[in-house]
């Protein structure tokens, strides 16, 4: 049984994203820490717009052959018949909402990291101000 090395690569990518988010969130400029969550939200919006191309099924064409009593063969081509069981609008909306929530889990994690780092940074700055005033 071969070891799936792509899992290690995937974990390294996630660890690198978290490390980069922590570094950016600790910077003085508060907007730097919002770069990765914004990218994650943009990816989730892009996924919503791309998904209907994969969820819906194409229309089908039906060819009917009819034989008359004289032996003549007539061919009727009927197009634009939606396939049975094709997803409706409600199904596409539900799928889009589901994907939006799933794709925004990393964005939510990155925002939590951002908030924790900013609160910790603010607390440290206040402690530094108090220490300077005590001197």
XYZ file of C-alpha atoms in Angstrom:
135
model
C 0.000 0.000 0.000
C 1.489 3.335 -1.094
C 1.476 6.279 1.243
C -0.561 9.214 -0.109
C 2.087 11.939 -0.227
C -0.447 14.456 -1.464
C -1.940 14.477 2.047
C 1.381 15.666 3.463
C 1.562 18.339 0.771
C -2.002 19.427 1.539
C -1.272 19.633 5.273
C 1.859 21.673 4.555
C -0.162 24.087 2.429
C -2.746 24.525 5.193
C -0.039 24.955 7.826
C 1.660 27.545 5.612
C -1.620 29.431 5.181
C -2.207 29.510 8.937
C 1.381 30.601 9.594
C 1.108 33.369 6.973
C -2.232 34.487 8.435
C -0.696 34.750 11.910
C 2.259 36.738 10.566
C 0.024 39.111 8.578
C -2.422 39.550 11.467
C 0.358 40.637 13.841
C 1.494 43.438 11.541
C 0.744 47.058 12.404
C -1.397 47.510 9.288
C -4.736 45.871 10.096
C -5.649 45.341 6.427
C -2.801 42.884 5.810
C -4.491 40.268 7.993
C -7.644 40.433 5.888
C -5.938 39.482 2.606
C -6.189 35.684 2.968
C -9.814 35.662 4.222
C -10.759 37.916 1.294
C -9.083 35.519 -1.141
C -10.980 32.606 0.440
C -14.306 34.437 0.082
C -13.531 35.249 -3.569
C -12.788 31.571 -4.232
C -16.123 30.576 -2.665
C -18.002 33.088 -4.823
C -16.189 31.799 -7.903
C -17.157 28.235 -6.987
C -20.817 29.249 -6.803
C -20.735 30.684 -10.320
C -18.884 27.682 -11.762
C -20.964 24.955 -10.101
C -24.142 25.137 -12.259
C -22.075 24.041 -15.249
C -21.329 20.776 -13.448
C -24.618 20.277 -11.641
C -27.020 20.651 -14.547
C -27.240 18.046 -17.257
C -27.374 18.975 -20.917
C -30.543 18.849 -22.939
C -31.043 15.792 -25.050
C -32.100 15.194 -28.599
C -34.578 12.480 -29.491
C -34.772 10.997 -32.995
C -37.991 9.237 -33.877
C -38.316 6.959 -36.899
C -41.785 6.254 -38.214
C -42.653 3.880 -40.974
C -45.800 4.560 -42.934
C -47.994 1.872 -44.470
C -46.341 2.527 -47.829
C -42.938 1.679 -46.366
C -41.671 5.244 -46.307
C -39.483 6.137 -43.321
C -39.962 9.492 -41.687
C -37.431 10.836 -39.253
C -38.478 13.365 -36.599
C -35.775 15.113 -34.626
C -36.977 16.587 -31.357
C -34.580 18.769 -29.415
C -34.658 20.772 -26.192
C -36.251 18.058 -24.141
C -34.996 18.459 -20.591
C -33.767 15.175 -19.200
C -35.827 13.571 -16.517
C -34.459 14.187 -13.053
C -32.624 17.351 -14.017
C -32.095 19.692 -11.075
C -34.475 22.587 -10.779
C -33.838 26.140 -9.694
C -34.451 25.368 -6.025
C -31.916 22.563 -6.148
C -29.315 24.854 -7.728
C -29.938 27.549 -5.110
C -29.603 25.011 -2.303
C -26.408 23.636 -3.834
C -24.999 27.160 -4.174
C -25.785 27.996 -0.545
C -24.307 24.697 0.589
C -21.107 25.314 -1.375
C -20.874 28.900 -0.115
C -20.972 27.691 3.484
C -18.489 24.869 2.869
C -16.043 27.028 0.923
C -16.154 29.738 3.597
C -15.038 27.442 6.425
C -11.370 28.317 5.726
C -12.302 32.009 5.568
C -14.009 31.730 8.955
C -10.958 30.016 10.454
C -8.670 32.707 9.030
C -10.913 35.477 10.398
C -10.886 33.848 13.858
C -7.073 33.753 13.712
C -7.087 37.418 12.660
C -9.367 38.471 15.526
C -7.366 36.518 18.128
C -4.068 37.986 16.920
C -5.462 41.551 16.802
C -6.935 41.269 20.323
C -3.641 39.905 21.628
C -1.724 42.692 19.842
C -4.037 45.357 21.271
C -3.646 43.938 24.779
C 0.156 43.945 24.440
C 0.126 47.562 23.230
C -1.989 48.592 26.223
C 0.381 46.766 28.574
C 3.327 48.559 26.985
C 1.588 51.908 27.497
C 0.933 51.039 31.148
C 4.567 50.013 31.664
C 5.787 53.281 30.098
C 3.459 55.288 32.365
C 4.692 53.384 35.446
C 8.263 54.438 34.701
